[in-house]
Short mmCIF file of C-alpha atoms and ligand atoms in Angstrom, two decimals:
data_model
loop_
_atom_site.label_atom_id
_atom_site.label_comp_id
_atom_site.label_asym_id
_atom_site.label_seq_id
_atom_site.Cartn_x
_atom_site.Cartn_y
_atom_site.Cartn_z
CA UNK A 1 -21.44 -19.20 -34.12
CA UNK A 2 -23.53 -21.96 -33.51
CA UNK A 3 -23.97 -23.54 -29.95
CA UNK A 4 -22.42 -27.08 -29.78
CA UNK A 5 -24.43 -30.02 -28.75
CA UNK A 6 -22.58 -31.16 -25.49
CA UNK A 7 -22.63 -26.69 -24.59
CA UNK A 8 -26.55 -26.97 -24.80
CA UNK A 9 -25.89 -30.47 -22.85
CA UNK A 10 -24.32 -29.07 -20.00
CA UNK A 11 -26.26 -26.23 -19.61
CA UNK A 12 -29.53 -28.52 -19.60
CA UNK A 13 -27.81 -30.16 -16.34
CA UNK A 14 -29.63 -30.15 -13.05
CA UNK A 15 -28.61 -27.35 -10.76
CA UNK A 16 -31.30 -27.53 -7.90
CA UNK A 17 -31.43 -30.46 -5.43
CA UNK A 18 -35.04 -30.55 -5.51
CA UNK A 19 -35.47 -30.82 -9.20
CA UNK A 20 -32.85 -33.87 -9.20
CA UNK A 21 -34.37 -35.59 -6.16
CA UNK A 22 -37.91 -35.65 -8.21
CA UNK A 23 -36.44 -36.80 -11.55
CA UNK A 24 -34.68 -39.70 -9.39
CA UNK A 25 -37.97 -40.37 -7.48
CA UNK A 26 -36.44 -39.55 -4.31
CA UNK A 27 -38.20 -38.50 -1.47
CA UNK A 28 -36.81 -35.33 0.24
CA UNK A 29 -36.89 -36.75 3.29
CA UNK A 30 -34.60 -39.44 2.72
CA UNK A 31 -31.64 -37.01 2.62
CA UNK A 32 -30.23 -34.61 4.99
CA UNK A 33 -30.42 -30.70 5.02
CA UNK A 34 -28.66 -29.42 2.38
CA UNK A 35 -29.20 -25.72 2.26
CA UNK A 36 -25.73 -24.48 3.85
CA UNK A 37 -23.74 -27.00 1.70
CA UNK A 38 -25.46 -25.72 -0.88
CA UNK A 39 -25.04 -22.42 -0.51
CA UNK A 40 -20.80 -23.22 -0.14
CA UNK A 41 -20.54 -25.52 -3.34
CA UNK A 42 -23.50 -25.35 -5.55
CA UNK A 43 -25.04 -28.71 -6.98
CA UNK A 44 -24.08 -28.66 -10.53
CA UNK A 45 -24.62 -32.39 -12.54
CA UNK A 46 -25.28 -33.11 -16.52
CA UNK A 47 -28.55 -35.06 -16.86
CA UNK A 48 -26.40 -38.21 -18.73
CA UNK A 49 -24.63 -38.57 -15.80
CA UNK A 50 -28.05 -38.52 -13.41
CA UNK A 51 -29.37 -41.02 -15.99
CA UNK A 52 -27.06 -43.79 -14.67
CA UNK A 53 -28.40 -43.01 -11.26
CA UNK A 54 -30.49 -45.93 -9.69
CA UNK A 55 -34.21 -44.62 -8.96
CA UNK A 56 -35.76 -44.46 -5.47
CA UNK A 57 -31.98 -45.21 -3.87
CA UNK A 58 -30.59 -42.11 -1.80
CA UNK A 59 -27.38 -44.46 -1.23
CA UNK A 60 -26.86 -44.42 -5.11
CA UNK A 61 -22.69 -44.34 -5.53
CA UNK A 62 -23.14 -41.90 -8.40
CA UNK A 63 -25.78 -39.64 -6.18
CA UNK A 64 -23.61 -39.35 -3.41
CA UNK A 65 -20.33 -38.28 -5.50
CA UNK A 66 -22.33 -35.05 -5.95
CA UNK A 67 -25.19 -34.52 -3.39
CA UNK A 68 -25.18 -32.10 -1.12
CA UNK A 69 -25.55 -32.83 2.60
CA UNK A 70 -25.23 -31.20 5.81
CA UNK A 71 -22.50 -33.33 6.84
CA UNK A 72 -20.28 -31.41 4.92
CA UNK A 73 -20.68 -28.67 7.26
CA UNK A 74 -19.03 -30.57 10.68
CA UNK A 75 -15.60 -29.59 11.55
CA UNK A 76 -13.18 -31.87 11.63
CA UNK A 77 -9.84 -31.45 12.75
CA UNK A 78 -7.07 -31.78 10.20
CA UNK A 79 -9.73 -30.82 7.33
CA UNK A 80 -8.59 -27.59 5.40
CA UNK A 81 -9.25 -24.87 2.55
CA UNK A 82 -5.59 -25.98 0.75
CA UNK A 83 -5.12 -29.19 1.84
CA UNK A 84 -2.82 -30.21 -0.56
CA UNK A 85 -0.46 -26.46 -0.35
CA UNK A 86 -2.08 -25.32 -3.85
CA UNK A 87 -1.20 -21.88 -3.22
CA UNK A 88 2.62 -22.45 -2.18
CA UNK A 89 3.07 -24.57 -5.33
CA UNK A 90 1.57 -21.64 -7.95
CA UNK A 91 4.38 -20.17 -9.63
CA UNK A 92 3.06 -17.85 -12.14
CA UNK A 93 -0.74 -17.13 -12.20
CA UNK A 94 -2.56 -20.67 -13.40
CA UNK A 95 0.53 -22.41 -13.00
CA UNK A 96 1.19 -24.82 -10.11
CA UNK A 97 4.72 -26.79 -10.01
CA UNK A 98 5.65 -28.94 -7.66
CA UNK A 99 7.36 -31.93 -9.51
CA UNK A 100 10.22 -32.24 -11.38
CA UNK A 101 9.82 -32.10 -15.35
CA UNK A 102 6.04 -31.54 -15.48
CA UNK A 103 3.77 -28.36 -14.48
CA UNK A 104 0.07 -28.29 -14.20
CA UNK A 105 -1.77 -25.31 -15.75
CA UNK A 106 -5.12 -24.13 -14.37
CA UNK A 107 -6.91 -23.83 -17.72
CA UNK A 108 -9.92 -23.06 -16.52
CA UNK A 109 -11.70 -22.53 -13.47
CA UNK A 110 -15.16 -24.39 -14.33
CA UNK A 111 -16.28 -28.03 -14.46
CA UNK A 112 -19.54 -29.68 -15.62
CA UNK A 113 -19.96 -31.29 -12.15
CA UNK A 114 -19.49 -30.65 -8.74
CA UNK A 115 -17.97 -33.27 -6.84
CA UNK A 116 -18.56 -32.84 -3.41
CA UNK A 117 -15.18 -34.21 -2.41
CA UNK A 118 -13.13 -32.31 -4.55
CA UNK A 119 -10.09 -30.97 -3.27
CA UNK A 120 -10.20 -27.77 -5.22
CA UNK A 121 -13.89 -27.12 -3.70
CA UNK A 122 -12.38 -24.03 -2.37
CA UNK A 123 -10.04 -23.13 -4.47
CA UNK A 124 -9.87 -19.33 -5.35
CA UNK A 125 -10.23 -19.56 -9.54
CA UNK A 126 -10.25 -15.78 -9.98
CA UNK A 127 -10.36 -15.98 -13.78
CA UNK A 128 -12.90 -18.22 -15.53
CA UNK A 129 -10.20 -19.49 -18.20
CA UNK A 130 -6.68 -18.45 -19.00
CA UNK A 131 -6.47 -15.72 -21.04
CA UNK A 132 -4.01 -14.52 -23.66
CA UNK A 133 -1.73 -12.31 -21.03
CA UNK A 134 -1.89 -15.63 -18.83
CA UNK A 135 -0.43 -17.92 -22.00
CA UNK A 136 2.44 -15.61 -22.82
CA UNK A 137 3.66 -16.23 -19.01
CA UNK A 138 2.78 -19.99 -18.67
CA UNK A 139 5.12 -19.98 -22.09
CA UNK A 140 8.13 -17.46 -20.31
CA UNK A 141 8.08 -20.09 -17.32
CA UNK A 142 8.36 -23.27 -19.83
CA UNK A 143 11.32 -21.36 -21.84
CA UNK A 144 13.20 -20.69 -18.29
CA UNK A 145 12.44 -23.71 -16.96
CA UNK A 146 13.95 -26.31 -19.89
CA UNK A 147 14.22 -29.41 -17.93
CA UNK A 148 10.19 -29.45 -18.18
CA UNK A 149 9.22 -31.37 -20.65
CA UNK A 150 5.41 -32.01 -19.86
CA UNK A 151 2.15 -29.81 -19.64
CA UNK A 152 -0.82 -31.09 -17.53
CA UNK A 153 -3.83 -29.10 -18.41
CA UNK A 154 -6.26 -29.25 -15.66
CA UNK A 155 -8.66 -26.70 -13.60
CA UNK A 156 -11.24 -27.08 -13.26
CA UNK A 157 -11.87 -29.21 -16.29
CA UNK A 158 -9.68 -28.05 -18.93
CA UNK A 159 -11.95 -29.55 -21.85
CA UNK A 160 -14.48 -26.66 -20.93
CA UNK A 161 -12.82 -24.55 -22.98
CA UNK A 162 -14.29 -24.28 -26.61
CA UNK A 163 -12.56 -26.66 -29.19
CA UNK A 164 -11.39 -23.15 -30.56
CA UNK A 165 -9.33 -22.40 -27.45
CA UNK A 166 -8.12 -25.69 -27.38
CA UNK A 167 -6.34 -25.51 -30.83
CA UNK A 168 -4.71 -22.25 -29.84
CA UNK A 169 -3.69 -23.69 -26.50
CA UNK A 170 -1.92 -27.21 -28.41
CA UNK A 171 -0.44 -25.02 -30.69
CA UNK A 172 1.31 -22.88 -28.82
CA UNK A 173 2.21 -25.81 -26.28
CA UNK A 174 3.45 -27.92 -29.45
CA UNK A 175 5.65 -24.60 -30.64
CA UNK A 176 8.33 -24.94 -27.94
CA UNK A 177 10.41 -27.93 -28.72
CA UNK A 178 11.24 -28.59 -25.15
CA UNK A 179 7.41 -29.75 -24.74
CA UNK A 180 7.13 -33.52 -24.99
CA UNK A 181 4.11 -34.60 -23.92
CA UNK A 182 0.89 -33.07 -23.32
CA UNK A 183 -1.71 -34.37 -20.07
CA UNK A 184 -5.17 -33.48 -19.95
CA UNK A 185 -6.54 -34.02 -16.79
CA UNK A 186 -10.50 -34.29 -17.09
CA UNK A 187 -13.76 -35.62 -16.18
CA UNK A 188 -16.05 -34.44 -19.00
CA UNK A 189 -15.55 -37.67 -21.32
CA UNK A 190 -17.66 -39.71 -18.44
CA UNK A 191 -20.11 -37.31 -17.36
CA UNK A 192 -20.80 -35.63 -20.62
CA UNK A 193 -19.52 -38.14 -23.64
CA UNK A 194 -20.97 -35.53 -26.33
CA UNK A 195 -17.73 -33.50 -25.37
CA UNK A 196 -15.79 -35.96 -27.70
CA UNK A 197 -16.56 -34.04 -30.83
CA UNK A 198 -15.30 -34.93 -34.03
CA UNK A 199 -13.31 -31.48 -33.99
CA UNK A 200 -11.39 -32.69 -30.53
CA UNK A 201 -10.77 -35.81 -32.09
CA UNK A 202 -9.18 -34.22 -35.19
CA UNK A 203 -7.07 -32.06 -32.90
CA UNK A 204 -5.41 -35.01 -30.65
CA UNK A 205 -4.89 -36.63 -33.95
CA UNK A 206 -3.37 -34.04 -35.47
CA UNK A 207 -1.00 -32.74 -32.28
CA UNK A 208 2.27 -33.59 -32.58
CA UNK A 209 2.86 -33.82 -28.72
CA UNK A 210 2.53 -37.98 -27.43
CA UNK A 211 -1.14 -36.94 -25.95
CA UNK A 212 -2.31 -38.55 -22.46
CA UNK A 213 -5.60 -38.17 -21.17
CA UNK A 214 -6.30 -38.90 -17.86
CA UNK A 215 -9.72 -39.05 -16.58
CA UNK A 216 -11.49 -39.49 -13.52
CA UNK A 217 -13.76 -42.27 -12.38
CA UNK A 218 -14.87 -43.85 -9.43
CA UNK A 219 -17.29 -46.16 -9.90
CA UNK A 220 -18.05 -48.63 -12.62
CA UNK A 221 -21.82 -47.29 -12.83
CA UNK A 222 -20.00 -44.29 -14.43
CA UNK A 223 -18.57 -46.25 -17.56
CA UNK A 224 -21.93 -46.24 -19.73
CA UNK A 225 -22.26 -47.68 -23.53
CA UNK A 226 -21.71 -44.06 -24.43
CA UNK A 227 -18.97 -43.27 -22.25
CA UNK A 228 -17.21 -46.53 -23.52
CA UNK A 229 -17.76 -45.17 -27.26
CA UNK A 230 -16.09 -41.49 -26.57
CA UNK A 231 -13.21 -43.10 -25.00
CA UNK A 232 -12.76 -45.58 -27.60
CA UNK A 233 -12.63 -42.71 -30.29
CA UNK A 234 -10.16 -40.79 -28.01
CA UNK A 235 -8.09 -44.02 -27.70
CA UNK A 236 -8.65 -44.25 -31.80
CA UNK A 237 -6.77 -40.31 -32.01
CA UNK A 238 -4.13 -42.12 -30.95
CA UNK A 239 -4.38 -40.94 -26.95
CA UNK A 240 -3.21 -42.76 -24.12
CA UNK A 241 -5.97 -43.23 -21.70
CA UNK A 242 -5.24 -43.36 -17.78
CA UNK A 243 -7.69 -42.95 -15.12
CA UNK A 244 -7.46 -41.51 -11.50
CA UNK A 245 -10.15 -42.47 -8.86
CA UNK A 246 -10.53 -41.24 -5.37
CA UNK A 247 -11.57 -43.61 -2.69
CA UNK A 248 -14.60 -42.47 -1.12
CA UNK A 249 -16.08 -44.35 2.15
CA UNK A 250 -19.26 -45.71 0.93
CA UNK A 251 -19.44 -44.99 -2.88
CA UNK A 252 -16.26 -47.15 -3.76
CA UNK A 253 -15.00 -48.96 -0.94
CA UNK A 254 -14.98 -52.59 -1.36
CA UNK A 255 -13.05 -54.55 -2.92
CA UNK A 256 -15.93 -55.97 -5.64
CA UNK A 257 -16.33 -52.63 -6.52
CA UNK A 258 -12.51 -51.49 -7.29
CA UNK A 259 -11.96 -54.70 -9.03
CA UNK A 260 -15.06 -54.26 -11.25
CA UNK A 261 -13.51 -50.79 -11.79
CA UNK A 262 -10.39 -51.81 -13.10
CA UNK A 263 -12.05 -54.57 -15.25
CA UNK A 264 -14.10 -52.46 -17.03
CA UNK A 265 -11.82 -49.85 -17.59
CA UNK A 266 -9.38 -52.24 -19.13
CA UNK A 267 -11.99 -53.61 -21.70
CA UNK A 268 -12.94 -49.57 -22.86
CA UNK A 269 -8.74 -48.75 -23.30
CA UNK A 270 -8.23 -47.18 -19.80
CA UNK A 271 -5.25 -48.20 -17.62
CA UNK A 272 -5.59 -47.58 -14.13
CA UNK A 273 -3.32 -44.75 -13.03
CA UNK A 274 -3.84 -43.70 -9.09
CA UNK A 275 -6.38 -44.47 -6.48
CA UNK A 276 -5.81 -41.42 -4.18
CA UNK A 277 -6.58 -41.17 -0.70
CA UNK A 278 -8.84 -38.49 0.34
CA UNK A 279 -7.80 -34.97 0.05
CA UNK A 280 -8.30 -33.58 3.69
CA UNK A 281 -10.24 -30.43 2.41
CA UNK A 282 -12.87 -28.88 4.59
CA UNK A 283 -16.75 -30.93 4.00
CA UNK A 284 -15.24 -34.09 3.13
CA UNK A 285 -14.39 -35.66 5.88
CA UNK A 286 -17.30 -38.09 5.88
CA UNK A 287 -15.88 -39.62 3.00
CA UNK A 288 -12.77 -40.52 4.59
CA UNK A 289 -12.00 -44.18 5.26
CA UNK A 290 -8.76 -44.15 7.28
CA UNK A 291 -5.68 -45.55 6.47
CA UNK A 292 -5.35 -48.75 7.90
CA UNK A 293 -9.03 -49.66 6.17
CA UNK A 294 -7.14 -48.41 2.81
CA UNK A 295 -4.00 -50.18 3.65
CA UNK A 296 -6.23 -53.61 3.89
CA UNK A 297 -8.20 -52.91 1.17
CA UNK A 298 -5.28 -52.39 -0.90
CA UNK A 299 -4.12 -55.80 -0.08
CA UNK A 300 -7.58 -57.36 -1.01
CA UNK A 301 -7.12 -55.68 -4.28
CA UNK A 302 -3.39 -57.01 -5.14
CA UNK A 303 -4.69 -60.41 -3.74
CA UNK A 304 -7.59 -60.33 -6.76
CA UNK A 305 -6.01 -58.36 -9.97
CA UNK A 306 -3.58 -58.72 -12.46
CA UNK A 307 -0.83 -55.82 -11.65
CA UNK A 308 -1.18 -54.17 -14.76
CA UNK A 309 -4.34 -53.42 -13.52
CA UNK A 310 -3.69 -52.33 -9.44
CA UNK A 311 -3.75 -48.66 -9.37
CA UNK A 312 -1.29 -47.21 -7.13
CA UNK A 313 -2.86 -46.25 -3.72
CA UNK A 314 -1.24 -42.54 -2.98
CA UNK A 315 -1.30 -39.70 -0.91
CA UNK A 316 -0.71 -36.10 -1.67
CA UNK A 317 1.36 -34.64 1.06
CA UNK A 318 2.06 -30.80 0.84
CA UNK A 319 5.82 -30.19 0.34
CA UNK A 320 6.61 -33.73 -0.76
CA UNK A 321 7.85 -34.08 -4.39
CA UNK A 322 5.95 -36.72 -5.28
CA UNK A 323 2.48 -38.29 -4.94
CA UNK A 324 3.46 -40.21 -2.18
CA UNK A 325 2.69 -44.50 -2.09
CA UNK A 326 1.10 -46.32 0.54
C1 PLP B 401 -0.82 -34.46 -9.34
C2 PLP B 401 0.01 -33.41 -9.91
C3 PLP B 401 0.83 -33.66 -11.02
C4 PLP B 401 0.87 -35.00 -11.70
O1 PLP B 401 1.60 -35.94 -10.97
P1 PLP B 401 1.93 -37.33 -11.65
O2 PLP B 401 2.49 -38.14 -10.55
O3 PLP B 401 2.92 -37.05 -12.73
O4 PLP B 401 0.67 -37.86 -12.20
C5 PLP B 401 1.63 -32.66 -11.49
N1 PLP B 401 1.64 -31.43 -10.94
C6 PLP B 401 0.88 -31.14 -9.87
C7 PLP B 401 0.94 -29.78 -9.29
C8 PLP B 401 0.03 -32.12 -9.32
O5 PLP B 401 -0.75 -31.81 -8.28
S1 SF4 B 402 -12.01 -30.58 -10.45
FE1 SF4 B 402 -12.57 -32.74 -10.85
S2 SF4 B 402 -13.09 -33.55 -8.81
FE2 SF4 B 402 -13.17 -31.30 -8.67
S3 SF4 B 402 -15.32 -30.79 -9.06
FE3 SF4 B 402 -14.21 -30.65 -11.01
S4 SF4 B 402 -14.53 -32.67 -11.96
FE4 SF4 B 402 -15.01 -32.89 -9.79
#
């Protein structure tokens, strides 16, 4: 079978620091050590998404989403592997439940970037995608578990699976009649657009589950011409489009930024969905802007937008049922 486009894409992405620093005309230098974070949580970016980089500027808000630094590797206390109690919430293998009506399936372990705040940074994906065996459970746990009526596909990125896989996966989900809606939780649409293929169009159009998919952006940088046009077809297969940010101290913490954010969004079919507070997970604590900075931001913001377009500031706390407000 033939490669697709956005596989050839992705594996054209930049993978060593040094050969990213030279394409953005940075000078070594100008950034901190970065063997040992390195080493942890390997640099892994597609080229498109590089592209919207600024040149020359090591403060770039898309650069430092996914640079590795040595700040990363200062302890900080109440920073952890699980921060958000991953591996009490996983039920059968690739399954994680912790709310009512709605599990979250680990599709696959893999994504197309690495974000160096990423909550999951050290989470232990021992198989690269869910297999067959896997499916059959994740199916046994919807049929004993009626009252759940929604899947969340998410990993990882779930849309690294083949278009192929995909199918088989909707299918099966769309088989049990409990299912109701189907989630897909992913960030490929904005750092990879070629991932909307005209297959994966065909196939949200054609499920018969009401299809939400919820990506992930930051900054308003990250919402390109091309970006806009994938999520406009995706909004075209008759998808609803929500997006989850994370604040991050110095990438997207003003107010200017957030409300450019939401504007933008809006005008391409997204609705803002959540604007988390950090994950405490071990190496991001230098992104952290505490919570009485998020508390006034968050009043800046309801000052300046519309509320149909205020995300809602949360928190994931481990053991609570919900993703809890501020
Ligand atoms: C975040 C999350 C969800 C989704 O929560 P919503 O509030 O419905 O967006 C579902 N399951 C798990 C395990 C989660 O971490
Ligand atoms: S799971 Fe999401 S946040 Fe984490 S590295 Fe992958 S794309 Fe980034």
């Amino acid at each position: 079978m033939q490669t697709p486009d956005w596989q050839k894409a992705l594996a054209g992405g930049f993978s060593r620091v040094a050969d990213l620093l030279e394409y953005l005309q940075i000078d070594p230098s100008a950034v901190s050590d970065h063997t040992r974070a390195n080493a942890q949580f390997p640099l892994r970016v597609p080229r498109e998404f590089a592209s919207l980089m600024t040149k020359g500027d090591p403060r770039d808000p898309l650069l430092l989403q996914i640079l590795p630094t040595a700040s990363e590797m200062a302890q900080a206390t109440g920073f952890s592997i699980d921060p958000v109690g991953d591996s009490q919430a996983k039920q059968v293998p690739g399954v994680l439940q912790k709310y009512h009506g709605r599990i979250l399936v680990i599709a696959t372990g893999a994504c197309a970037i690495h974000c160096r705040y990423c909550f999951r940074r050290h989470y232990p994906y021992a198989g690269a995608t869910a297999g067959e065996r896997q499916w059959s459970e994740i199916l046994d746990y919807l049929q004993a578990h009626p009252e759940i009526d929604e899947v969340i596909l998410s990993g990882g990125d779930p849309l690294m699976a083949s278009d192929r896989k995909l199918e088989r996966w909707l299918q099966r989900l769309a088989s049990l009649p409990q299912v109701k809606r189907l989630r897909i939780h992913t960030r490929l649409p904005v750092v990879l657009p070629q991932r909307i293929t005209p297959e994966l169009l065909a196939m949200l159009e054609k499920c018969t589950l009401d299809t939400l998919m919820v990506i992930h952006v930051n900054h308003p940088n990250e919402l390109s011409p091309a970006v806009a046009g994938a999520l406009r077809a995706v909004r075209a297969a008759g998808a609803t489009l929500l997006n989850q940010s994370v604040l991050l101290r110095g990438i997207n913490d003003s107010c200017d930024t957030l409300v450019r954010l939401s504007t933008r969004l809006f005008e391409i079919g997204v609705m803002p969905y959540y604007l988390h507070l950090l994950d405490r997970v071990e190496g991001a604590a230098h992104f952290e802007l505490d919570e009485a900075a998020s508390r006034r931001l968050q009043r800046q913001l309801l000052s300046k937008l519309p509320g149909y377009l205020m995300p809602r500031m949360v928190r994931e706390t481990a053991g609570i049922p919900y993703k809890r407000p501020i």
